[in-house]
Tab-separated table of C-alpha atoms in Angstrom:
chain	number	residue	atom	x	y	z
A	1	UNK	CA	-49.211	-54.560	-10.125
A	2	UNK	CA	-52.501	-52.782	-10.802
A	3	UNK	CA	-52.785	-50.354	-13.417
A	4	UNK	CA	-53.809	-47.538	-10.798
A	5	UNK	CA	-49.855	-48.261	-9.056
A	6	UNK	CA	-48.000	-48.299	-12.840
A	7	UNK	CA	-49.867	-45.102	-13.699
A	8	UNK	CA	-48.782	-43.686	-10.665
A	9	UNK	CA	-44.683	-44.708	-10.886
A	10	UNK	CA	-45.299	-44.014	-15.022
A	11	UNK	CA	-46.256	-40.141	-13.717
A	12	UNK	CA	-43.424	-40.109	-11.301
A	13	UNK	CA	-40.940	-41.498	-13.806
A	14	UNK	CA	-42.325	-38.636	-15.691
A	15	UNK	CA	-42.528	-35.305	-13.265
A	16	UNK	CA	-38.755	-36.532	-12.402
A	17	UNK	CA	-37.579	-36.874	-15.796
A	18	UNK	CA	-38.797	-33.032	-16.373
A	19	UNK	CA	-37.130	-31.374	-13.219
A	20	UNK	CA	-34.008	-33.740	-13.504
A	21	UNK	CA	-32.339	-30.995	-15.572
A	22	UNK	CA	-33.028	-28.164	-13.629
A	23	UNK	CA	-31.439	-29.833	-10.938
A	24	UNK	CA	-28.469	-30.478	-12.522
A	25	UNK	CA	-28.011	-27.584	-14.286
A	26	UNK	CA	-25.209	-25.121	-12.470
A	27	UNK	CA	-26.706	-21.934	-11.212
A	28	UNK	CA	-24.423	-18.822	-12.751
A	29	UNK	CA	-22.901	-17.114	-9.731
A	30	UNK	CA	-22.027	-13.522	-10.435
A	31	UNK	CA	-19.296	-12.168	-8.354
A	32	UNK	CA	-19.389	-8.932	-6.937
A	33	UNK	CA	-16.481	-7.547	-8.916
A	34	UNK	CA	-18.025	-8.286	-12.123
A	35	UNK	CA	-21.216	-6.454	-11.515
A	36	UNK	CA	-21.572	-2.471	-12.633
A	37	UNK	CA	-21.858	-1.775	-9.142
A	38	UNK	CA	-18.484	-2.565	-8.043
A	39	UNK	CA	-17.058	-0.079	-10.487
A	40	UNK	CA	-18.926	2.433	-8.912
A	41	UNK	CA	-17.013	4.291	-5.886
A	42	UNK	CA	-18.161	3.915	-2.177
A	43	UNK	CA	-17.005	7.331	-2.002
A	44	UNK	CA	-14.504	10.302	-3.723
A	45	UNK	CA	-12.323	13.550	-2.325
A	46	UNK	CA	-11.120	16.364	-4.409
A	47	UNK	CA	-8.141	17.945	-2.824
A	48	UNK	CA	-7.837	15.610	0.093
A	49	UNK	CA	-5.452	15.164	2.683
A	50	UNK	CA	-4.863	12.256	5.087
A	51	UNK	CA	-2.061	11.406	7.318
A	52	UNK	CA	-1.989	7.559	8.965
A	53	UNK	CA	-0.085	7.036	12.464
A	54	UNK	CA	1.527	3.509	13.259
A	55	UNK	CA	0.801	1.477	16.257
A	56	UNK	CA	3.343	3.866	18.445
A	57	UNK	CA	1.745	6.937	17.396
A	58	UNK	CA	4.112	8.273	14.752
A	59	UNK	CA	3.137	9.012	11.393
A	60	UNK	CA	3.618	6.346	9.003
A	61	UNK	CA	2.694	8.462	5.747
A	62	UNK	CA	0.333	10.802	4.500
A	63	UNK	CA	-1.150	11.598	1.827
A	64	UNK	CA	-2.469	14.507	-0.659
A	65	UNK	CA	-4.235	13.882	-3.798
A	66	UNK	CA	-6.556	15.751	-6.595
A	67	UNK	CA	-9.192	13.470	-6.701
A	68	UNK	CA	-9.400	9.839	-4.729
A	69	UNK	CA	-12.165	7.062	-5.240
A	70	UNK	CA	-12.380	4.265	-2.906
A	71	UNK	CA	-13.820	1.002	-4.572
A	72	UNK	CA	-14.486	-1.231	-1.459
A	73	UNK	CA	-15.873	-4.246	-3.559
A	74	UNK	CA	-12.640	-4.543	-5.760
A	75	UNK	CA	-10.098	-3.951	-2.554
A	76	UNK	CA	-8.204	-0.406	-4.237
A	77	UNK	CA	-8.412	3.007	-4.188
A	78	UNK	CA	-7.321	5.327	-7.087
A	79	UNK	CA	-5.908	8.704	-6.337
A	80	UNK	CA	-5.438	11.349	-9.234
A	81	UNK	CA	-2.127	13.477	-8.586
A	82	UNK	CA	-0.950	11.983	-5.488
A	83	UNK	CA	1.863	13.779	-3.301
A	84	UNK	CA	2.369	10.486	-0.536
A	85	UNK	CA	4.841	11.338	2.104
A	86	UNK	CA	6.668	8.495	3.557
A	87	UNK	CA	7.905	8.432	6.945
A	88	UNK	CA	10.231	5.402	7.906
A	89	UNK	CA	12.874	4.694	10.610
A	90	UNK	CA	14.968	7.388	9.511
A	91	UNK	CA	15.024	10.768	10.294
A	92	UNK	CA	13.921	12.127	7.040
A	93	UNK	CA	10.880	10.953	4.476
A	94	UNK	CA	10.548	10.494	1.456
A	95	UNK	CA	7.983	12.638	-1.218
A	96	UNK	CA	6.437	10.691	-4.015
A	97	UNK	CA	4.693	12.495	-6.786
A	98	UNK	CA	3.090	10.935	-9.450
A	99	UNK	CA	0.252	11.467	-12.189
A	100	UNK	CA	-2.085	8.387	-10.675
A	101	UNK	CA	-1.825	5.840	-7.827
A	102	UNK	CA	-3.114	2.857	-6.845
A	103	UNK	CA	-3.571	1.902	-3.147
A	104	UNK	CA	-4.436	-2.086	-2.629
A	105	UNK	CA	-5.749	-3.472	0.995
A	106	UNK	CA	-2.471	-5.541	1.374
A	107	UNK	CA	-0.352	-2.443	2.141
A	108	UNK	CA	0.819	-2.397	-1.514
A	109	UNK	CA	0.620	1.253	-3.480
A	110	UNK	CA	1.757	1.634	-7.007
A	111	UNK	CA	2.524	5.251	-8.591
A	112	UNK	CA	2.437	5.524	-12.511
A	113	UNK	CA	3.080	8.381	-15.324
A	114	UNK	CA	6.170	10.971	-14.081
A	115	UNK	CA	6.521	9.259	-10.704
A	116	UNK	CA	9.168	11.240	-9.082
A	117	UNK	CA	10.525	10.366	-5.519
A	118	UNK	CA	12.349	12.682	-3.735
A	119	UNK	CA	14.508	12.154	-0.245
A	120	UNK	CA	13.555	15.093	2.025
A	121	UNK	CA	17.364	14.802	3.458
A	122	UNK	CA	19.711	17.080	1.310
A	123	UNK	CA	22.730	15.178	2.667
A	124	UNK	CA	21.309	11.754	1.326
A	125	UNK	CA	23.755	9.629	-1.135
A	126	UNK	CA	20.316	9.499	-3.259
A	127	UNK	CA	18.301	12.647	-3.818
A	128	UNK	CA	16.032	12.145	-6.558
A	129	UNK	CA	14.671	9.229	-8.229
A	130	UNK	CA	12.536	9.192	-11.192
A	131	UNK	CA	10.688	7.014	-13.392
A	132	UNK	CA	7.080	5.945	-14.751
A	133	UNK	CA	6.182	2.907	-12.588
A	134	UNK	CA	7.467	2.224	-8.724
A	135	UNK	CA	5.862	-0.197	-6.426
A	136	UNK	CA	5.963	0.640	-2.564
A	137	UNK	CA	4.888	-1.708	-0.097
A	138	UNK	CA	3.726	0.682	2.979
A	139	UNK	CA	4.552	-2.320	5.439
A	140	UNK	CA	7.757	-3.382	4.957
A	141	UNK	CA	9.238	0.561	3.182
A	142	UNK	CA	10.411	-1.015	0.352
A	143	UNK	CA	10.174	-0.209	-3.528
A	144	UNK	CA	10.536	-2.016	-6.353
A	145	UNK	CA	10.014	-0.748	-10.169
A	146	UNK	CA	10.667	-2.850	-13.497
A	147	UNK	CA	10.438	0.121	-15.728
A	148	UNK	CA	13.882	2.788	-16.993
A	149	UNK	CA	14.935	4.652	-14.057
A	150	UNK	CA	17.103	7.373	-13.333
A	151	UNK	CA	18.523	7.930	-9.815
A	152	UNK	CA	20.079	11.325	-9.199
A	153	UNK	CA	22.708	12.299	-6.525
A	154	UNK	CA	25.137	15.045	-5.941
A	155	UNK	CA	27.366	14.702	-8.162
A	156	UNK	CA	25.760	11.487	-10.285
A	157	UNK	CA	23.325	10.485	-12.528
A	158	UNK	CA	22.613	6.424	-12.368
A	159	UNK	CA	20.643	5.494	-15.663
A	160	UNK	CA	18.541	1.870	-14.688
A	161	UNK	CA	15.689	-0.445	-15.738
A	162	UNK	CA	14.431	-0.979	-13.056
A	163	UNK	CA	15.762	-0.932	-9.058
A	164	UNK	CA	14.653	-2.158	-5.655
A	165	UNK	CA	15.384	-0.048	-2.418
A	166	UNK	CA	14.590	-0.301	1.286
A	167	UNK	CA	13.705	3.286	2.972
A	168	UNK	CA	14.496	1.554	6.336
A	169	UNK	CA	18.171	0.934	5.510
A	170	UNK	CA	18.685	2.924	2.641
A	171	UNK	CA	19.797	0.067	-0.043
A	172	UNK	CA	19.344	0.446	-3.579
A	173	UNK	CA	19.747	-2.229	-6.203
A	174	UNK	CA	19.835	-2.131	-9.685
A	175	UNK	CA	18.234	-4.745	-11.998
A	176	UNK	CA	19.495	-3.776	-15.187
A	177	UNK	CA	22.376	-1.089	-15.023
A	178	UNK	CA	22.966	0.772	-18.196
A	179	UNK	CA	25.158	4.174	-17.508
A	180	UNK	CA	26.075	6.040	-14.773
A	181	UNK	CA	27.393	9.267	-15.231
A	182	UNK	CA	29.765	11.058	-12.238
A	183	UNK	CA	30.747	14.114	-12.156
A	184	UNK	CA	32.599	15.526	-8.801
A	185	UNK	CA	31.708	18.872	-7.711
A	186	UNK	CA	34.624	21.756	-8.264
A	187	UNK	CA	35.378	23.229	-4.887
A	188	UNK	CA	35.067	26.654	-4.959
């Protein structure tokens, strides 16, 4: 081997040894959700009003808010006073009011601060239920909450923390049942 040939390899030895790192080093992805711009909204209503149909043409729910911001990047969209009507098999819906809301792109909405949910049927066995945190999955009309609840009826007053209910058959279960309180109405 000439000296030309091992000053050649010597200088390739070299120029690899310096770009050998680079090319092992991992390249910092940043994800879209992490960025400044994903906490940014695609787009905000004040007062708005929106009412969403099923695949047979009836409405499904609507909705009324304050103040709603859609943030596309991180899949939810926050509404500020929501009013959500929801419309399921039954004949009559149900109104949920709450101080903020959450709507995810899986169907899933959750309500928090003074979340009240009232049945729009005055001869329902439930007519008001009340609490700071309820879960409603818009596919399936079903709610779930963890948090103290108190379920109001005619002539009761169930004291829980936390329920589940289906708005499609009108179940209700309690996960942690402290007092219920009955008191039958006095004809008159």
């Amino acid at each position: 081997m000439n000296r030309v040939t091992l000053c050649i390899i010597l200088l390739f030895i070299l120029a690899l040894g310096l770009s050998l790192p680079s090319w092992l080093s991992k390249e910092e992805v940043k994800v879209d959700s992490q960025t400044e711009e994903a906490w940014i909204p695609n787009y905000q209503a004040s007062k708005m009003r929106s009412t969403l149909y099923d695949k047979l043409g009836q409405i499904n729910h609507q909705v009324f808010a304050q103040k709603m911001e859609n943030f596309d990047l991180l899949g939810f969209t926050l509404f500020k006073q929501p009013s959500y009507l929801l419309f399921a098999q039954s004949l009559h819906p149900w109104k949920v009011d709450a101080q903020e809301g959450t709507l995810y792109e899986d169907q899933r909405i959750q309500f928090e601060t003074n979340v009240e949910i009232t049945s729009l049927d005055e001869q329902g066995y439930v007519q008001v239920i009340r609490t700071n945190f309820v879960e409603v999955n818009l596919a399936d009309k079903t709610m779930y909450s963890d948090q103290a609840v108190e379920i109001v009826g005619p002539n009761y007053v169930i004291n829980s923390n936390g329920f589940t209910a289906s708005l499609e058959t009108q179940r209700y279960e309690l996960l942690d049942h402290v007092k219920t309180v009955y008191q039958p109405s006095i004809p008159r």
